[in-house]
Amino acid sequence: MTRKQAVAELEAFTQDPNWQKLQEKFKRCPESRKMSELLGTAVLGRKGYSRQPRRESSLPVPPGLVHPG
């Protein structure tokens, strides 16, 4: 699946009336932002996308392997 197809599918999904109802519920709920973020990452994650940048490895780097920059 190309990125374009995935985006089109995601847009179609957000046009779904059931999705719109859910969004309305979340807007009224105080935890809404957290919930929609979770939902967003769940949807994007399922497509193989993540809104969070990949975290740098926390392993110590041996002195000879320090990346320039």
Coordinates of C-alpha atoms in Angstrom, one line a residue:
M1 CA 0.0 0.0 0.0
T2 CA 1.4 3.3 -1.0
R3 CA 1.4 6.3 1.3
K4 CA -1.2 8.0 -0.9
Q5 CA -3.5 5.0 -0.7
A6 CA -3.1 4.9 3.1
V7 CA -3.9 8.6 3.4
A8 CA -6.9 8.3 1.2
E9 CA -8.2 5.3 3.3
L10 CA -7.6 7.3 6.5
E11 CA -9.5 10.3 5.1
A12 CA -12.4 8.0 4.1
F13 CA -12.3 6.6 7.6
T14 CA -12.6 10.0 9.2
Q15 CA -15.6 10.8 7.0
D16 CA -17.4 7.8 8.4
P17 CA -20.5 8.9 10.4
N18 CA -19.7 6.5 13.2
W19 CA -16.3 8.1 13.5
Q20 CA -17.9 11.6 13.6
K21 CA -20.1 10.4 16.5
L22 CA -17.1 9.2 18.3
Q23 CA -15.3 12.5 17.8
E24 CA -18.3 14.3 19.2
K25 CA -18.2 12.1 22.3
F26 CA -14.5 12.8 22.8
K27 CA -15.0 16.5 22.4
R28 CA -17.4 16.5 25.4
C29 CA -15.1 14.2 27.4
P30 CA -12.3 15.9 29.4
E31 CA -9.9 13.2 28.4
S32 CA -10.7 13.9 24.8
R33 CA -7.3 15.1 23.7
K34 CA -5.6 12.1 25.2
M35 CA -8.2 9.8 23.7
S36 CA -8.0 11.2 20.2
E37 CA -4.2 11.1 20.3
L38 CA -4.4 7.5 21.3
L39 CA -6.9 6.8 18.5
G40 CA -4.9 8.8 16.0
T41 CA -1.7 6.8 16.8
A42 CA -3.7 3.6 16.8
V43 CA -5.0 4.3 13.3
L44 CA -1.7 5.7 12.0
G45 CA 0.2 2.8 13.6
R46 CA -2.0 0.3 11.9
K47 CA -1.1 1.9 8.6
G48 CA 2.6 1.6 9.5
Y49 CA 2.9 5.3 10.3
S50 CA 3.7 6.9 13.6
R51 CA 3.3 10.5 14.5
Q52 CA 6.1 10.3 17.0
P53 CA 9.6 10.5 15.6
R54 CA 11.5 7.3 16.2
R55 CA 13.3 7.6 19.5
E56 CA 17.1 7.6 19.4
S57 CA 18.6 4.4 20.7
S58 CA 19.4 4.8 24.3
L59 CA 22.3 2.4 24.2
P60 CA 25.7 3.9 24.9
V61 CA 27.7 4.4 21.6
P62 CA 31.3 3.1 21.6
P63 CA 33.7 6.0 21.2
G64 CA 34.7 4.9 17.7
L65 CA 31.1 4.9 16.4
V66 CA 30.1 8.5 17.3
H67 CA 28.0 9.9 14.4
P68 CA 29.2 13.2 12.9
G69 CA 26.8 16.0 13.6

